[in-house]
mmCIF file of C-alpha atoms and ligand atoms in Angstrom:
data_model
loop_
_atom_site.group_PDB
_atom_site.id
_atom_site.type_symbol
_atom_site.label_atom_id
_atom_site.label_comp_id
_atom_site.label_asym_id
_atom_site.label_seq_id
_atom_site.Cartn_x
_atom_site.Cartn_y
_atom_site.Cartn_z
ATOM 1 C CA MET A 1175 132.043 57.803 -13.154
ATOM 2 C CA LYS A 1176 131.961 60.944 -14.538
ATOM 3 C CA TYR A 1177 134.345 63.921 -13.629
ATOM 4 C CA GLN A 1178 136.522 61.758 -10.786
ATOM 5 C CA LYS A 1179 139.998 63.080 -11.967
ATOM 6 C CA GLU A 1180 138.245 66.310 -11.523
ATOM 7 C CA LEU A 1181 137.614 66.019 -8.113
ATOM 8 C CA HIS A 1182 140.897 64.253 -7.290
ATOM 9 C CA THR A 1183 142.500 67.274 -8.407
ATOM 10 C CA ALA A 1184 140.257 69.882 -6.534
ATOM 11 C CA LEU A 1185 140.462 67.676 -3.705
ATOM 12 C CA THR A 1186 144.266 67.701 -3.738
ATOM 13 C CA ALA A 1187 144.481 70.966 -4.377
ATOM 14 C CA ALA A 1188 142.268 72.462 -1.656
ATOM 15 C CA ARG A 1189 143.920 70.356 0.679
ATOM 16 C CA LYS A 1190 147.509 71.306 -0.242
ATOM 17 C CA GLY A 1191 146.311 75.210 -0.325
ATOM 18 C CA GLY A 1192 144.202 74.360 2.836
ATOM 19 C CA ARG A 1193 147.287 72.929 4.517
ATOM 20 C CA TYR A 1194 149.461 75.911 3.515
ATOM 21 C CA VAL A 1195 147.222 78.281 5.050
ATOM 22 C CA LYS A 1196 147.057 76.430 8.145
ATOM 23 C CA ALA A 1197 151.194 76.761 8.382
ATOM 24 C CA ASN A 1198 150.538 80.505 8.254
ATOM 25 C CA TRP A 1199 147.500 81.189 10.402
ATOM 26 C CA GLY A 1200 149.085 83.993 12.692
ATOM 27 C CA ALA A 1201 151.713 85.118 10.173
ATOM 28 C CA ALA A 1202 148.993 86.895 8.460
ATOM 29 C CA SER A 1203 150.208 90.061 6.317
ATOM 30 C CA ILE A 1204 148.560 92.128 3.963
ATOM 31 C CA ASN A 1205 149.539 91.692 0.458
ATOM 32 C CA ASN A 1206 147.709 94.255 -1.668
ATOM 33 C CA PHE A 1207 144.643 96.553 -1.018
ATOM 34 C CA LYS A 1208 141.695 96.300 -3.173
ATOM 35 C CA GLY A 1209 139.478 99.788 -3.331
ATOM 36 C CA SER A 1210 139.202 100.142 0.239
ATOM 37 C CA TYR A 1211 140.409 99.828 3.781
ATOM 38 C CA LYS A 1212 139.096 96.658 4.170
ATOM 39 C CA ASP A 1213 139.379 94.537 1.016
ATOM 40 C CA TYR A 1214 142.616 92.876 1.187
ATOM 41 C CA ALA A 1215 144.268 90.157 -0.027
ATOM 42 C CA THR A 1216 146.616 88.910 2.613
ATOM 43 C CA LYS A 1217 150.212 87.080 0.576
ATOM 44 C CA GLN A 1218 149.184 84.267 2.522
ATOM 45 C CA ASP A 1219 145.927 84.281 -0.351
ATOM 46 C CA ILE A 1220 148.105 85.033 -2.985
ATOM 47 C CA GLN A 1221 150.033 82.294 -2.471
ATOM 48 C CA SER A 1222 147.315 79.834 -1.800
ATOM 49 C CA ASN A 1223 146.127 80.918 -5.072
ATOM 50 C CA GLN A 1224 149.202 79.941 -7.095
ATOM 51 C CA ILE A 1225 149.101 76.429 -5.356
ATOM 52 C CA ILE A 1226 145.991 75.883 -6.404
ATOM 53 C CA VAL A 1227 146.609 77.100 -10.052
ATOM 54 C CA ASP A 1228 149.767 74.991 -10.303
ATOM 55 C CA ILE A 1229 148.003 71.837 -9.415
ATOM 56 C CA ILE A 1230 145.318 72.785 -11.718
ATOM 57 C CA LYS A 1231 147.557 73.345 -14.381
ATOM 58 C CA LYS A 1232 149.290 69.974 -14.057
ATOM 59 C CA SER A 1233 146.394 68.296 -15.023
ATOM 60 C CA PHE A 1234 144.000 70.572 -17.071
ATOM 61 C CA PRO A 1235 146.433 72.648 -18.694
ATOM 62 C CA ASP A 1236 143.678 73.826 -20.902
ATOM 63 C CA ASP A 1237 141.453 74.801 -18.756
ATOM 64 C CA TYR A 1238 140.643 78.900 -17.541
ATOM 65 C CA ILE A 1239 141.100 79.035 -14.151
ATOM 66 C CA LEU A 1240 139.099 82.240 -13.219
ATOM 67 C CA SER A 1241 140.775 82.837 -9.488
ATOM 68 C CA GLU A 1242 139.889 85.544 -6.853
ATOM 69 C CA GLU A 1243 143.604 86.555 -6.237
ATOM 70 C CA LEU A 1244 144.821 86.029 -10.057
ATOM 71 C CA CYS A 1245 142.642 86.287 -12.592
ATOM 72 C CA PRO A 1246 139.201 87.656 -11.252
ATOM 73 C CA GLY A 1247 138.356 88.696 -14.579
ATOM 74 C CA PHE A 1248 135.689 86.702 -16.609
ATOM 75 C CA GLU A 1249 135.863 85.335 -19.658
ATOM 76 C CA ASP A 1250 133.694 83.009 -21.678
ATOM 77 C CA HIS A 1251 134.297 79.416 -21.541
ATOM 78 C CA ASP A 1252 132.855 76.480 -21.667
ATOM 79 C CA ARG A 1253 134.834 75.374 -19.208
ATOM 80 C CA MET A 1254 136.718 76.588 -16.226
ATOM 81 C CA TRP A 1255 137.679 76.722 -12.525
ATOM 82 C CA ILE A 1256 136.997 78.918 -10.114
ATOM 83 C CA VAL A 1257 138.800 79.643 -7.379
ATOM 84 C CA ASP A 1258 138.587 81.298 -3.342
ATOM 85 C CA PRO A 1259 141.812 80.617 -1.822
ATOM 86 C CA ILE A 1260 140.854 81.486 1.804
ATOM 87 C CA ASP A 1261 137.054 82.887 2.241
ATOM 88 C CA GLY A 1262 137.455 84.461 4.745
ATOM 89 C CA THR A 1263 139.897 86.619 4.497
ATOM 90 C CA ARG A 1264 139.117 89.040 7.580
ATOM 91 C CA ASN A 1265 139.035 86.321 9.510
ATOM 92 C CA PHE A 1266 142.142 84.338 8.752
ATOM 93 C CA ALA A 1267 144.018 87.724 8.614
ATOM 94 C CA HIS A 1268 142.224 88.574 12.795
ATOM 95 C CA GLY A 1269 143.038 85.126 14.084
ATOM 96 C CA ILE A 1270 139.951 83.902 13.895
ATOM 97 C CA PRO A 1271 139.610 80.655 12.087
ATOM 98 C CA ASN A 1272 136.259 80.389 10.154
ATOM 99 C CA PHE A 1273 137.896 80.861 7.068
ATOM 100 C CA CYS A 1274 137.768 78.337 3.595
ATOM 101 C CA VAL A 1275 139.316 77.453 0.369
ATOM 102 C CA SER A 1276 136.738 77.179 -2.382
ATOM 103 C CA ILE A 1277 137.568 75.316 -5.584
ATOM 104 C CA ALA A 1278 134.818 74.335 -8.033
ATOM 105 C CA LEU A 1279 134.237 73.430 -12.113
ATOM 106 C CA TRP A 1280 131.913 75.203 -14.257
ATOM 107 C CA GLU A 1281 131.200 72.905 -17.616
ATOM 108 C CA GLY A 1282 128.386 73.188 -19.611
ATOM 109 C CA GLY A 1283 126.337 75.749 -18.339
ATOM 110 C CA LYS A 1284 126.817 73.625 -14.375
ATOM 111 C CA ILE A 1285 128.432 73.826 -11.326
ATOM 112 C CA ARG A 1286 130.013 69.988 -12.027
ATOM 113 C CA VAL A 1287 132.112 69.891 -8.967
ATOM 114 C CA GLY A 1288 133.168 71.195 -5.626
ATOM 115 C CA ALA A 1289 135.568 70.951 -2.247
ATOM 116 C CA VAL A 1290 135.423 73.339 0.193
ATOM 117 C CA TYR A 1291 138.023 72.491 3.153
ATOM 118 C CA ALA A 1292 138.188 74.217 5.870
ATOM 119 C CA PRO A 1293 141.875 74.047 7.411
ATOM 120 C CA CYS A 1294 141.522 75.471 11.098
ATOM 121 C CA LEU A 1295 138.385 74.237 11.714
ATOM 122 C CA ASN A 1296 138.609 70.036 12.797
ATOM 123 C CA ASN A 1297 139.710 69.972 9.094
ATOM 124 C CA GLU A 1298 135.850 69.794 7.420
ATOM 125 C CA LEU A 1299 136.380 68.899 3.643
ATOM 126 C CA PHE A 1300 133.159 69.280 1.506
ATOM 127 C CA HIS A 1301 132.319 68.558 -1.331
ATOM 128 C CA ALA A 1302 129.958 67.696 -4.232
ATOM 129 C CA VAL A 1303 129.704 65.878 -7.843
ATOM 130 C CA HIS A 1304 127.169 66.884 -9.632
ATOM 131 C CA GLY A 1305 124.302 64.673 -9.789
ATOM 132 C CA GLN A 1306 126.355 62.271 -7.489
ATOM 133 C CA GLY A 1307 126.031 63.644 -3.984
ATOM 134 C CA ALA A 1308 127.855 66.030 -1.291
ATOM 135 C CA PHE A 1309 129.664 64.387 0.974
ATOM 136 C CA LEU A 1310 131.432 66.322 4.106
ATOM 137 C CA ASN A 1311 135.316 64.132 5.307
ATOM 138 C CA GLY A 1312 133.930 61.108 2.873
ATOM 139 C CA LYS A 1313 130.456 60.463 4.706
ATOM 140 C CA ARG A 1314 127.596 61.068 2.550
ATOM 141 C CA LEU A 1315 126.006 64.639 4.390
ATOM 142 C CA PRO A 1316 122.736 63.448 6.238
ATOM 143 C CA ARG A 1317 119.261 64.363 4.428
ATOM 144 C CA LEU A 1318 117.756 67.717 4.744
ATOM 145 C CA ARG A 1319 114.241 67.994 6.339
ATOM 146 C CA PRO A 1320 112.281 69.596 4.247
ATOM 147 C CA ARG A 1321 109.651 70.210 6.395
ATOM 148 C CA VAL A 1322 111.631 72.986 8.931
ATOM 149 C CA ALA A 1323 110.458 76.449 9.257
ATOM 150 C CA LEU A 1324 112.548 79.718 9.432
ATOM 151 C CA LYS A 1325 111.598 79.819 13.534
ATOM 152 C CA SER A 1326 113.510 76.957 14.139
ATOM 153 C CA SER A 1327 116.379 78.130 12.315
ATOM 154 C CA ILE A 1328 119.420 80.268 12.306
ATOM 155 C CA VAL A 1329 120.381 81.998 9.102
ATOM 156 C CA ALA A 1330 123.842 83.561 8.292
ATOM 157 C CA THR A 1331 124.130 86.556 6.060
ATOM 158 C CA GLY A 1332 126.888 88.817 5.105
ATOM 159 C CA PHE A 1333 127.389 92.606 4.299
ATOM 160 C CA PHE A 1334 130.698 92.952 3.786
ATOM 161 C CA TYR A 1335 130.977 94.494 0.280
ATOM 162 C CA HIS A 1336 128.658 96.925 1.180
ATOM 163 C CA ASN A 1337 128.448 100.302 2.567
ATOM 164 C CA GLY A 1338 126.329 103.092 3.101
ATOM 165 C CA LYS A 1339 123.594 103.861 1.463
ATOM 166 C CA GLU A 1340 123.648 100.111 0.181
ATOM 167 C CA LEU A 1341 124.541 98.787 3.584
ATOM 168 C CA THR A 1342 121.702 100.662 5.146
ATOM 169 C CA PHE A 1343 119.464 98.700 2.413
ATOM 170 C CA SER A 1344 121.438 95.177 3.177
ATOM 171 C CA MET A 1345 120.810 95.830 6.912
ATOM 172 C CA LYS A 1346 116.960 96.328 6.217
ATOM 173 C CA HIS A 1347 116.243 92.804 5.789
ATOM 174 C CA PHE A 1348 118.462 91.875 9.350
ATOM 175 C CA PRO A 1349 115.915 92.345 11.705
ATOM 176 C CA LEU A 1350 112.968 90.968 10.099
ATOM 177 C CA ILE A 1351 114.931 87.928 9.098
ATOM 178 C CA LEU A 1352 116.290 88.187 13.483
ATOM 179 C CA ASN A 1353 111.969 88.472 14.109
ATOM 180 C CA LYS A 1354 111.353 85.079 12.510
ATOM 181 C CA ALA A 1355 114.109 83.094 12.385
ATOM 182 C CA THR A 1356 115.462 81.268 16.037
ATOM 183 C CA ASP A 1357 119.198 83.241 15.595
ATOM 184 C CA MET A 1358 121.427 85.034 13.132
ATOM 185 C CA ILE A 1359 125.137 85.160 12.427
ATOM 186 C CA ARG A 1360 127.421 86.652 9.869
ATOM 187 C CA SER A 1361 130.289 84.027 10.086
ATOM 188 C CA GLY A 1362 132.534 85.974 7.092
ATOM 189 C CA SER A 1363 132.937 82.801 5.163
ATOM 190 C CA ALA A 1364 129.814 82.841 2.159
ATOM 191 C CA ALA A 1365 131.475 79.419 1.550
ATOM 192 C CA LEU A 1366 131.310 78.351 4.441
ATOM 193 C CA ASP A 1367 127.608 79.724 5.418
ATOM 194 C CA LEU A 1368 126.198 77.663 1.828
ATOM 195 C CA CYS A 1369 127.806 74.608 3.023
ATOM 196 C CA ASN A 1370 126.228 74.541 6.814
ATOM 197 C CA VAL A 1371 123.307 74.691 4.684
ATOM 198 C CA ALA A 1372 123.969 71.905 2.483
ATOM 199 C CA ALA A 1373 124.649 69.560 5.459
ATOM 200 C CA GLY A 1374 121.581 71.367 7.720
ATOM 201 C CA ARG A 1375 123.085 73.374 10.293
ATOM 202 C CA LEU A 1376 122.477 76.414 8.756
ATOM 203 C CA GLY A 1377 118.918 76.609 7.557
ATOM 204 C CA ALA A 1378 119.046 79.705 5.558
ATOM 205 C CA TYR A 1379 122.558 82.261 4.050
ATOM 206 C CA TYR A 1380 121.821 85.428 2.269
ATOM 207 C CA GLU A 1381 124.478 88.207 1.189
ATOM 208 C CA SER A 1382 124.367 90.290 -1.971
ATOM 209 C CA GLY A 1383 127.148 91.674 -3.853
ATOM 210 C CA ILE A 1384 128.995 88.712 -3.384
ATOM 211 C CA LYS A 1385 131.390 87.055 -6.465
ATOM 212 C CA PRO A 1386 131.820 83.747 -8.597
ATOM 213 C CA TRP A 1387 134.387 82.408 -5.939
ATOM 214 C CA ASP A 1388 132.732 82.877 -2.964
ATOM 215 C CA VAL A 1389 129.615 81.015 -3.657
ATOM 216 C CA ALA A 1390 130.066 77.833 -6.600
ATOM 217 C CA ALA A 1391 131.502 75.326 -4.691
ATOM 218 C CA GLY A 1392 129.012 75.760 -1.674
ATOM 219 C CA CYS A 1393 126.036 76.090 -4.593
ATOM 220 C CA LEU A 1394 126.830 72.890 -5.512
ATOM 221 C CA MET A 1395 126.804 71.080 -2.427
ATOM 222 C CA ILE A 1396 123.269 72.316 -1.554
ATOM 223 C CA THR A 1397 121.700 71.010 -5.166
ATOM 224 C CA GLU A 1398 123.047 67.819 -4.446
ATOM 225 C CA GLN A 1399 121.406 68.035 -0.981
ATOM 226 C CA LYS A 1400 117.903 69.168 -2.489
ATOM 227 C CA GLY A 1401 118.103 72.590 -1.259
ATOM 228 C CA LEU A 1402 118.110 75.367 -3.571
ATOM 229 C CA TYR A 1403 119.480 78.481 -3.984
ATOM 230 C CA THR A 1404 118.084 81.596 -6.008
ATOM 231 C CA ASP A 1405 118.310 85.667 -5.959
ATOM 232 C CA TYR A 1406 116.344 87.484 -3.696
ATOM 233 C CA ALA A 1407 113.322 87.448 -5.827
ATOM 234 C CA GLY A 1408 113.348 83.424 -5.884
ATOM 235 C CA ASN A 1409 114.426 83.919 -9.832
ATOM 236 C CA SER A 1410 117.433 81.078 -10.828
ATOM 237 C CA LEU A 1411 120.582 82.625 -10.159
ATOM 238 C CA ASP A 1412 123.270 83.686 -12.484
ATOM 239 C CA ILE A 1413 126.592 83.563 -10.547
ATOM 240 C CA PHE A 1414 128.308 85.129 -13.538
ATOM 241 C CA ARG A 1415 125.877 88.143 -12.552
ATOM 242 C CA GLY A 1416 127.549 91.480 -13.166
ATOM 243 C CA ARG A 1417 130.722 89.884 -15.499
ATOM 244 C CA THR A 1418 131.823 93.208 -16.953
ATOM 245 C CA ASN A 1419 131.690 94.724 -14.266
ATOM 246 C CA GLY A 1420 133.786 92.667 -11.127
ATOM 247 C CA PHE A 1421 130.606 90.549 -10.768
ATOM 248 C CA ALA A 1422 128.079 91.322 -7.832
ATOM 249 C CA ILE A 1423 125.294 88.457 -7.335
ATOM 250 C CA GLU A 1424 122.491 88.465 -4.549
ATOM 251 C CA ILE A 1425 121.782 85.023 -3.747
ATOM 252 C CA LEU A 1426 119.463 82.825 -1.065
ATOM 253 C CA ALA A 1427 119.893 79.412 -0.435
ATOM 254 C CA ALA A 1428 117.992 77.418 1.744
ATOM 255 C CA LYS A 1429 118.123 73.993 3.205
ATOM 256 C CA ASN A 1430 114.126 73.543 1.777
ATOM 257 C CA ARG A 1431 111.176 75.457 -0.064
ATOM 258 C CA ARG A 1432 109.512 76.843 2.564
ATOM 259 C CA ILE A 1433 112.397 78.808 4.481
ATOM 260 C CA HIS A 1434 113.441 80.191 1.298
ATOM 261 C CA GLY A 1435 110.259 81.200 0.411
ATOM 262 C CA GLU A 1436 109.649 82.907 4.134
ATOM 263 C CA ILE A 1437 112.872 85.095 3.125
ATOM 264 C CA VAL A 1438 111.844 85.169 -0.305
ATOM 265 C CA ASP A 1439 108.767 87.121 0.844
ATOM 266 C CA ILE A 1440 110.749 88.953 3.215
ATOM 267 C CA LEU A 1441 113.108 90.194 1.163
ATOM 268 C CA THR A 1442 110.998 90.973 -1.217
ATOM 269 C CA SER A 1443 108.880 93.350 1.310
HETATM 270 C C1 LIP B 2891 134.507 87.033 2.371
HETATM 271 C C2 LIP B 2891 133.346 85.868 2.331
HETATM 272 C C3 LIP B 2891 132.444 86.989 3.448
HETATM 273 C C4 LIP B 2891 131.656 87.710 2.953
HETATM 274 C C5 LIP B 2891 132.722 88.154 2.217
HETATM 275 C C6 LIP B 2891 133.365 87.905 0.978
HETATM 276 P P1 LIP B 2891 136.760 87.010 1.313
HETATM 277 O O1 LIP B 2891 135.242 86.132 0.754
HETATM 278 O O2 LIP B 2891 133.127 85.032 1.180
HETATM 279 O O3 LIP B 2891 131.147 86.239 3.489
HETATM 280 O O4 LIP B 2891 130.906 88.824 3.759
HETATM 281 O O5 LIP B 2891 131.381 89.476 1.313
HETATM 282 O O6 LIP B 2891 133.261 88.238 0.144
HETATM 283 O O7 LIP B 2891 136.687 88.081 0.433
HETATM 284 O O8 LIP B 2891 136.998 86.198 2.280
HETATM 285 O O9 LIP B 2891 137.492 85.655 -0.137
#
């Protein structure tokens, strides 16, 4: 089977990075701010990033590694790893367990391997390989229900990257969706939101301004589960959108076409 060495490497790196983060949970300290008082990396983001990169480099010394804290700039490579050493940094820093390590391999225009590890949430470890299915702690994820409607679903979102006018715009959709869904959550980890859609726990997740390392691994879980992810208008998503200027993706992922269509109608209204 293809990509087994890459999967093994992604899982090893996710576990090692995650164990380090868990061991330092409660001792988080800010390392640097990235342009605003709320956008920061902790020392643990940096160290986890280093642990993961070292493991990938050992097995694949020639591969480019795009990573949130050590190498966030886009370079055009046919093959690259995409790493978020802590997705949910603010949760981590505030003692909330909803955070994870997210690692993906991109090759030939597709996401081929994904691993998402949440060390403080029952050690949940999601993985997927293109064409080979999506798994949680080694067990294949249950099939998604194709006919469930928005009114029977919980929807997740995020608005971390927005301030001022942009925030007003992104908040505009919130009550409209809340009125039609069972409920809404803002969990603080895009990667886990996507995995929770793939696992059938959430009906959908949407957010704009997001970066490739927040979503790459989770997107593969979605497609392996026959869910779908697009931009807000329902068009195919370029996960490197905004590549020359720090990235800015808008993503809508849903567990079925019905929910996806209902939310596209709202997001484009
Ligand atoms: C965070 C996310 C969170 C989202 C923020 C942020 P980080 O990633 O995944 O859900 O709302 O936009 O990007 O910064 O913790 O890696």
